[in-house]
Tab-separated table of C-alpha atoms and ligand atoms in Angstrom:
chain	number	residue	atom	x	y	z
A	237	MET	CA	243.385	212.140	128.015
A	238	ASN	CA	242.435	212.893	124.640
A	239	TYR	CA	239.105	211.701	123.322
A	240	PRO	CA	240.466	208.975	121.033
A	241	LYS	CA	242.921	207.497	123.550
A	242	ARG	CA	240.040	207.235	126.034
A	243	VAL	CA	237.937	205.273	123.144
A	244	SER	CA	240.902	202.990	122.580
A	245	ASP	CA	241.314	202.362	125.814
A	246	PHE	CA	237.475	201.480	126.258
A	247	THR	CA	237.766	199.192	123.075
A	248	SER	CA	240.761	196.998	123.878
A	249	ASP	CA	239.323	197.067	127.766
A	250	PHE	CA	236.627	195.953	126.630
A	251	MET	CA	237.619	193.260	124.449
A	252	ASN	CA	240.575	191.886	127.033
A	253	TYR	CA	238.341	192.344	130.407
A	254	GLY	CA	234.359	192.551	129.668
A	255	LEU	CA	231.892	195.267	129.518
A	256	LEU	CA	232.297	196.473	133.323
A	257	TYR	CA	236.161	196.276	133.747
A	258	ALA	CA	235.761	198.299	130.339
A	259	ILE	CA	233.246	200.750	132.474
A	260	ALA	CA	234.302	201.121	135.321
A	261	ASN	CA	238.028	201.752	133.908
A	262	LYS	CA	236.244	205.012	131.725
A	263	ARG	CA	235.165	206.205	134.722
A	264	ILE	CA	237.710	205.913	136.662
A	265	HIS	CA	240.038	208.079	133.927
A	266	SER	CA	237.152	211.026	133.849
A	267	PRO	CA	238.683	214.253	133.768
A	268	THR	CA	236.560	215.093	136.326
A	269	PRO	CA	235.215	214.275	139.830
A	270	LEU	CA	232.331	211.306	139.349
A	271	PRO	CA	228.954	213.409	140.295
A	272	ALA	CA	228.383	211.236	143.872
A	273	GLU	CA	224.471	210.444	143.216
A	274	GLU	CA	224.437	209.678	139.289
A	275	ASN	CA	227.713	208.012	139.907
A	276	TRP	CA	226.139	205.760	142.873
A	277	SER	CA	222.697	205.252	140.941
A	278	PHE	CA	224.734	204.480	138.208
A	279	TRP	CA	226.374	201.160	139.785
A	280	SER	CA	223.156	200.588	141.888
A	281	LYS	CA	220.783	200.431	139.829
A	282	PRO	CA	219.379	197.164	138.066
A	283	ARG	CA	220.428	196.526	134.816
A	284	SER	CA	218.365	195.006	131.934
A	285	ALA	CA	218.478	190.908	132.192
A	286	GLY	CA	220.103	190.826	128.879
A	287	LEU	CA	222.722	193.954	129.849
A	288	GLU	CA	223.053	191.805	133.078
A	289	PHE	CA	223.732	188.209	131.075
A	290	PHE	CA	226.340	189.509	128.649
A	291	ALA	CA	228.439	191.586	131.427
A	292	ARG	CA	228.591	187.914	133.526
A	293	ALA	CA	229.793	185.909	129.907
A	294	TYR	CA	232.107	188.027	128.831
A	295	PRO	CA	234.929	187.109	128.494
A	296	PRO	CA	234.715	183.520	128.555
A	297	GLU	CA	235.742	181.280	131.706
A	298	SER	CA	238.974	180.153	130.022
A	299	LYS	CA	239.988	183.949	129.328
A	300	ARG	CA	239.308	184.887	133.097
A	301	LYS	CA	241.092	182.174	133.938
A	302	ALA	CA	244.205	182.941	132.286
A	303	TYR	CA	244.229	186.655	132.993
A	304	LEU	CA	243.683	185.695	136.621
A	305	ASP	CA	245.954	183.396	136.902
A	306	SER	CA	248.605	185.573	135.724
A	307	MET	CA	247.858	188.503	137.746
A	308	LEU	CA	247.803	185.719	140.826
A	309	LYS	CA	251.895	185.698	140.305
A	310	GLN	CA	252.789	189.160	141.055
A	311	ASP	CA	253.695	189.583	144.935
A	312	HIS	CA	251.312	190.530	147.494
A	313	ALA	CA	253.105	193.485	148.603
A	314	ILE	CA	252.029	195.217	145.296
A	315	GLY	CA	248.163	194.613	145.221
A	316	ILE	CA	248.408	195.832	148.826
A	317	GLU	CA	250.806	199.015	148.009
A	318	SER	CA	248.515	200.370	145.365
A	319	HIS	CA	245.817	199.932	147.534
A	320	TYR	CA	246.483	200.923	150.868
A	321	ASP	CA	249.477	202.727	150.589
A	322	VAL	CA	247.731	205.642	148.978
A	323	SER	CA	247.271	208.310	151.809
A	324	ASN	CA	246.416	207.870	155.458
A	325	GLU	CA	245.227	211.283	155.551
A	326	PHE	CA	243.129	210.308	152.593
A	327	TYR	CA	241.966	207.435	154.689
A	328	ALA	CA	240.566	209.017	157.673
A	329	LEU	CA	238.827	211.308	155.175
A	330	PHE	CA	235.743	208.449	155.048
A	331	LEU	CA	236.762	205.230	158.077
A	332	ASP	CA	235.525	206.072	161.200
A	333	THR	CA	237.182	208.669	163.271
A	334	GLN	CA	237.556	206.691	166.455
A	335	TYR	CA	239.279	203.788	165.482
A	336	LYS	CA	239.591	203.862	161.600
A	337	PHE	CA	238.528	200.708	160.633
A	338	TYR	CA	238.482	199.689	157.185
A	339	THR	CA	236.200	196.622	157.109
A	340	CYS	CA	232.629	195.459	157.514
A	341	ALA	CA	231.314	197.541	160.409
A	342	GLU	CA	227.414	196.267	162.332
A	343	PHE	CA	225.048	198.630	161.591
A	344	LYS	CA	221.763	197.508	163.983
A	345	SER	CA	219.432	200.590	162.927
A	346	ASN	CA	219.242	203.433	160.675
A	347	GLN	CA	220.025	205.659	163.511
A	348	ASP	CA	224.132	204.296	163.657
A	349	THR	CA	226.809	206.405	162.565
A	350	LEU	CA	229.787	204.597	161.281
A	351	GLU	CA	231.670	205.088	164.671
A	352	THR	CA	228.958	203.314	166.373
A	353	ALA	CA	228.851	200.643	163.737
A	354	GLN	CA	232.260	200.508	163.795
A	355	GLU	CA	231.826	199.449	167.759
A	356	HIS	CA	228.983	197.339	167.366
A	357	LYS	CA	231.324	194.898	164.986
A	358	ALA	CA	234.377	195.295	167.041
A	359	ARG	CA	232.475	194.451	170.775
A	360	HIS	CA	231.229	191.119	168.472
A	361	LEU	CA	234.863	190.381	168.146
A	362	LEU	CA	235.700	191.193	170.886
A	363	SER	CA	233.076	188.850	172.581
A	364	LEU	CA	233.967	185.633	169.951
A	365	LEU	CA	237.884	186.019	171.112
A	366	GLU	CA	236.552	184.986	174.772
A	367	LEU	CA	239.547	186.674	176.423
A	368	ASN	CA	240.000	186.771	179.770
A	369	GLY	CA	242.679	189.359	180.225
A	370	ASN	CA	246.236	188.374	179.360
A	371	GLU	CA	246.170	185.872	176.364
A	372	LYS	CA	248.736	186.681	173.885
A	373	LEU	CA	247.067	187.544	170.562
A	374	LEU	CA	248.221	188.161	166.628
A	375	ASP	CA	246.394	190.242	164.423
A	376	LEU	CA	247.366	189.372	160.888
A	377	GLY	CA	246.484	192.096	158.735
A	378	CYS	CA	245.951	194.734	161.158
A	379	GLY	CA	245.663	197.740	159.802
A	380	TRP	CA	246.118	201.377	161.209
A	381	GLY	CA	245.592	198.817	164.425
A	382	SER	CA	242.160	199.362	164.889
A	383	MET	CA	241.053	196.354	166.613
A	384	LEU	CA	244.199	195.672	168.674
A	385	ARG	CA	243.557	199.483	169.664
A	386	PHE	CA	239.936	198.198	170.649
A	387	ILE	CA	241.234	195.267	172.490
A	388	GLN	CA	243.705	197.143	174.376
A	389	ASP	CA	240.779	200.298	175.569
A	390	ALA	CA	238.637	196.873	176.569
A	391	GLY	CA	241.479	196.616	179.576
A	392	HIS	CA	243.510	193.810	177.829
A	393	ARG	CA	246.846	192.734	179.498
A	394	GLY	CA	248.141	190.340	177.352
A	395	GLU	CA	250.826	190.839	175.291
A	396	LEU	CA	249.187	192.056	171.782
A	397	SER	CA	250.735	192.074	168.209
A	398	GLY	CA	250.154	192.718	164.517
A	399	PHE	CA	251.353	192.156	160.746
A	400	THR	CA	250.637	194.471	158.041
A	401	LEU	CA	252.222	194.584	154.294
A	402	SER	CA	251.318	198.437	154.202
A	403	LYS	CA	253.959	200.846	155.015
A	404	GLU	CA	252.156	203.746	155.396
A	405	GLN	CA	249.969	201.449	158.101
A	406	LEU	CA	252.930	200.823	159.703
A	407	ILE	CA	254.408	204.015	160.402
A	408	TYR	CA	250.761	204.705	161.812
A	409	ASP	CA	250.988	201.972	164.128
A	410	GLN	CA	253.956	202.451	165.435
A	411	HIS	CA	254.641	205.928	165.566
A	412	LYS	CA	251.133	207.200	166.426
A	413	LEU	CA	249.890	204.188	167.832
A	414	ASP	CA	253.251	202.765	169.423
A	415	LEU	CA	251.527	199.477	169.064
A	416	ASN	CA	253.843	196.452	168.382
A	417	VAL	CA	253.558	195.727	164.338
A	418	SER	CA	255.433	194.543	161.975
A	419	LEU	CA	255.939	194.661	158.192
A	420	THR	CA	255.264	190.671	157.695
A	421	ASN	CA	253.602	188.556	155.016
A	422	PHE	CA	251.550	186.568	157.128
A	423	VAL	CA	251.828	183.960	154.143
A	424	THR	CA	254.798	183.284	153.425
A	425	ALA	CA	256.609	184.251	156.791
A	426	LEU	CA	256.822	181.996	159.824
A	427	PHE	CA	254.950	182.605	163.097
A	428	LYS	CA	258.452	182.391	164.997
A	429	ASP	CA	256.486	184.392	167.989
A	430	GLY	CA	254.248	181.742	168.702
A	431	PRO	CA	253.065	180.046	170.322
A	432	TYR	CA	249.943	182.513	170.536
A	433	ASP	CA	246.409	181.708	172.425
A	434	ARG	CA	244.605	183.894	169.566
A	435	ILE	CA	244.595	184.663	166.192
A	436	LEU	CA	242.499	187.132	164.792
A	437	SER	CA	241.758	188.622	161.306
A	438	ILE	CA	239.327	191.021	159.950
A	439	GLY	CA	239.301	191.452	156.012
A	440	SER	CA	242.976	190.414	155.748
A	441	LEU	CA	242.129	186.683	154.433
A	442	GLU	CA	240.389	188.028	151.479
A	443	HIS	CA	244.277	188.666	150.045
A	444	VAL	CA	245.409	184.924	150.478
A	445	LYS	CA	245.325	183.430	147.173
A	446	PRO	CA	243.389	180.295	146.184
A	447	LYS	CA	246.619	178.268	146.349
A	448	GLU	CA	247.840	179.587	149.267
A	449	LEU	CA	244.741	179.371	152.036
A	450	LYS	CA	245.652	175.422	152.739
A	451	ALA	CA	249.207	176.497	154.265
A	452	VAL	CA	247.743	179.588	155.654
A	453	TYR	CA	245.207	177.817	157.745
A	454	GLN	CA	247.219	175.035	158.821
A	455	LYS	CA	250.141	177.822	159.766
A	456	ILE	CA	247.456	179.591	161.772
A	457	TYR	CA	246.445	176.501	163.417
A	458	ASP	CA	250.270	175.136	164.064
A	459	ALA	CA	251.039	178.760	166.278
A	460	LEU	CA	248.172	178.324	168.237
A	461	VAL	CA	248.508	176.628	171.538
A	462	PRO	CA	246.059	173.306	172.099
A	463	LYS	CA	242.518	175.183	172.357
A	464	GLY	CA	243.555	178.248	171.057
A	465	LEU	CA	240.766	180.421	169.288
A	466	ALA	CA	241.443	181.966	165.549
A	467	VAL	CA	238.921	184.506	164.840
A	468	HIS	CA	237.974	185.586	161.247
A	469	GLN	CA	236.161	188.259	159.223
A	470	PHE	CA	236.474	187.954	155.630
A	471	PHE	CA	234.368	188.079	152.721
A	472	SER	CA	234.332	185.118	149.886
A	473	PHE	CA	232.498	184.181	146.932
A	474	GLU	CA	229.601	182.486	146.639
A	475	ARG	CA	229.262	181.580	143.081
A	476	GLU	CA	231.830	179.680	140.377
A	477	PRO	CA	235.758	180.486	141.047
A	478	TYR	CA	236.478	182.748	138.341
A	479	PRO	CA	233.597	185.974	137.645
A	480	VAL	CA	233.497	188.627	135.971
A	481	SER	CA	233.789	189.910	139.303
A	482	GLY	CA	237.043	188.806	140.206
A	483	ILE	CA	238.513	190.617	136.888
A	484	LEU	CA	236.595	193.418	137.787
A	485	MET	CA	237.965	194.160	141.282
A	486	GLN	CA	241.649	193.666	139.616
A	487	LEU	CA	241.265	197.289	139.107
A	488	PHE	CA	241.300	198.135	143.304
A	489	PHE	CA	243.057	195.080	144.435
A	490	PRO	CA	245.113	193.739	142.083
A	491	GLY	CA	246.562	189.916	142.389
A	492	SER	CA	244.034	189.431	145.001
A	493	LEU	CA	241.367	186.486	144.091
A	494	LEU	CA	238.554	185.560	146.663
A	495	VAL	CA	238.129	181.911	146.897
A	496	MET	CA	234.554	180.376	147.904
A	497	HIS	CA	233.307	180.034	151.510
A	498	HIS	CA	233.248	176.460	151.447
A	499	ARG	CA	236.960	176.388	150.389
A	500	HIS	CA	237.684	178.278	153.534
A	501	ILE	CA	235.911	176.068	155.910
A	502	GLU	CA	237.292	172.960	154.071
A	503	ALA	CA	240.888	174.169	154.476
A	504	ALA	CA	240.322	175.240	158.266
A	505	GLU	CA	238.794	171.964	158.782
A	506	SER	CA	241.610	169.535	156.977
A	507	ALA	CA	244.042	171.903	159.408
A	508	GLY	CA	242.804	170.233	162.230
A	509	PHE	CA	240.133	173.307	163.480
A	510	MET	CA	236.685	172.858	164.747
A	511	ILE	CA	234.284	175.172	163.627
A	512	THR	CA	232.373	177.087	166.336
A	513	HIS	CA	230.822	180.096	164.796
A	514	ASP	CA	230.238	181.059	161.074
A	515	SER	CA	227.434	184.201	161.251
A	516	VAL	CA	226.982	186.317	158.264
A	517	HIS	CA	227.271	190.130	158.580
A	518	ASP	CA	225.917	192.902	155.472
A	519	TYR	CA	228.504	194.931	154.111
A	520	LYS	CA	226.351	196.984	152.507
A	521	PRO	CA	225.374	199.873	154.744
A	522	THR	CA	229.433	200.286	155.604
A	523	LEU	CA	230.277	200.769	151.872
A	524	LYS	CA	227.358	203.377	151.298
A	525	ALA	CA	228.718	205.046	154.464
A	526	TRP	CA	232.531	205.470	153.411
A	527	TYR	CA	230.803	206.353	149.596
A	528	ASP	CA	228.986	209.069	151.407
A	529	ARG	CA	232.156	210.776	153.792
A	530	LEU	CA	234.246	210.535	150.628
A	531	ALA	CA	231.839	212.478	148.760
A	532	ALA	CA	231.427	215.056	151.119
A	533	ASN	CA	235.079	215.293	151.211
A	534	GLN	CA	235.984	215.353	147.452
A	535	GLU	CA	237.777	218.388	147.498
A	536	LYS	CA	240.472	218.028	150.092
A	537	ALA	CA	240.275	213.909	148.797
A	538	ILE	CA	241.796	215.476	145.248
A	539	GLY	CA	243.850	217.413	147.070
A	540	LEU	CA	245.235	214.424	149.011
A	541	VAL	CA	245.298	212.251	146.267
A	542	GLY	CA	244.834	213.296	142.747
A	543	LEU	CA	241.317	212.921	140.649
A	544	GLU	CA	242.442	209.066	139.683
A	545	VAL	CA	242.510	208.117	142.982
A	546	PHE	CA	239.457	209.848	144.052
A	547	ASN	CA	237.436	208.627	141.330
A	548	ARG	CA	238.702	205.108	141.574
A	549	TYR	CA	237.471	204.473	145.341
A	550	MET	CA	234.449	206.581	144.527
A	551	THR	CA	233.738	203.568	141.726
A	552	PHE	CA	234.936	201.051	144.002
A	553	PHE	CA	232.546	201.562	147.051
A	554	PRO	CA	229.991	201.352	144.324
A	555	ILE	CA	230.766	197.992	142.697
A	556	ALA	CA	231.711	196.321	145.959
A	557	TRP	CA	228.001	197.807	147.006
A	558	LEU	CA	227.064	195.966	144.315
A	559	PHE	CA	228.643	193.002	144.638
A	560	PHE	CA	227.423	191.926	147.752
A	561	GLN	CA	223.473	193.230	146.618
A	562	GLN	CA	224.090	190.524	144.168
A	563	LYS	CA	224.859	188.056	146.407
A	564	GLU	CA	228.145	187.119	144.777
A	565	ALA	CA	230.251	187.256	148.166
A	566	GLU	CA	228.917	187.211	151.307
A	567	LEU	CA	230.672	188.240	154.366
A	568	HIS	CA	231.377	185.609	157.180
A	569	ARG	CA	232.737	186.011	161.266
A	570	VAL	CA	234.411	182.561	161.800
A	571	VAL	CA	235.413	181.316	164.817
A	572	MET	CA	237.869	177.990	164.846
A	573	LYS	CA	239.142	176.559	167.643
A	574	LYS	CA	242.009	174.351	167.999
B	197	SAM	C1	241.018	195.693	154.783
B	197	SAM	S1	242.785	195.868	155.617
B	197	SAM	C2	241.529	195.181	157.339
B	197	SAM	C3	242.605	196.516	157.857
B	197	SAM	C4	241.979	195.717	159.523
B	197	SAM	N1	242.231	194.342	160.073
B	197	SAM	C5	240.696	196.214	160.145
B	197	SAM	O1	240.187	196.152	160.747
B	197	SAM	O2	240.490	197.582	159.635
B	197	SAM	C6	243.584	194.759	155.091
B	197	SAM	C7	244.553	194.520	155.791
B	197	SAM	O3	245.529	193.039	155.555
B	197	SAM	C8	246.655	193.285	155.328
B	197	SAM	N2	247.486	192.579	154.510
B	197	SAM	C9	246.563	191.691	153.479
B	197	SAM	N3	247.717	190.443	153.029
B	197	SAM	C10	248.588	190.768	153.766
B	197	SAM	C11	249.634	189.998	153.877
B	197	SAM	N4	249.815	188.584	153.147
B	197	SAM	N5	250.592	190.047	154.976
B	197	SAM	C12	250.398	191.050	156.244
B	197	SAM	N6	249.877	191.764	155.949
B	197	SAM	C13	248.504	191.670	154.939
B	197	SAM	C14	246.757	194.954	154.637
B	197	SAM	O4	248.547	195.436	155.065
B	197	SAM	C15	245.788	195.427	155.359
B	197	SAM	O5	246.378	196.201	156.535
């Protein structure tokens, strides 16, 4: 892209979507790969109070709301495909080698590898699921089959199934892992194979639009057997409903907008659930681990997905890190009992 065009794109991004969006989009379209150290420090270093204030105040809330409301009209599948259907080989360059979780791990010490940290997370979720060996379980947004496989490896004999909206993941889950996974939108579809003893989600409720939340929790509640458990790991906003970061995230998850944590809890309780566990976990070490692995695999990554996609993920991980560092969002594991 020529220089005058990049300047005019920056100006129009800035006017419409604010400073951080304009900077991020400009860096994503950099004509060269973003240098790992400079790029991480660019996003993670503290900004002056004046710049921080301006970055959060513009565009004003009415403009942010109008833009986000228009993005939310988009079909779920469009946003999911643009983020997940990039290339399975590309994701394999930075995810843990064993289970390919694309969700927050649990680093218990500086010595933990990403693989160990993902196992810690999976073990914690497994304990929250309180499985005895025969329960029928559905994983909403099962990704590359990670948790279904972990549960299988733990010796579970009950029926396991999963939904995804990513065609690349579906191919991997069905053909490589031989899992019972279907391309099903858990927001719009009926859970016709229920009832389930357990319903699980790890990192997929973030894609449920604010207006859909209540109905999704009701559907999960209705699809569970009496005393059944829903176990969810997700992150949610801790601040106002239309922050600037909601706009920034459209670069990476178009059509998705987080809701505030208390809205999840209210929606679950109004469906009839009792909340029996709610813990907070730190996403930052996982984001840094993915970033370091991606940067170390720069050449292969660009060969697989091209420069722009490489730069997009190199921009996404530090911005997401900053998002948690500044406590705009928090990651929770929640158990809900019917
Ligand atoms: C961040 S990934 C997490 C994958 C997996 N749970 C893990 O821990 O690695 C989000 C997953 O949610 C799925 N997803 C998001 N919205 C969905 C929807 N409406 N219906 C079905 N799957 C959805 C995506 O396809 C993807 O598999």
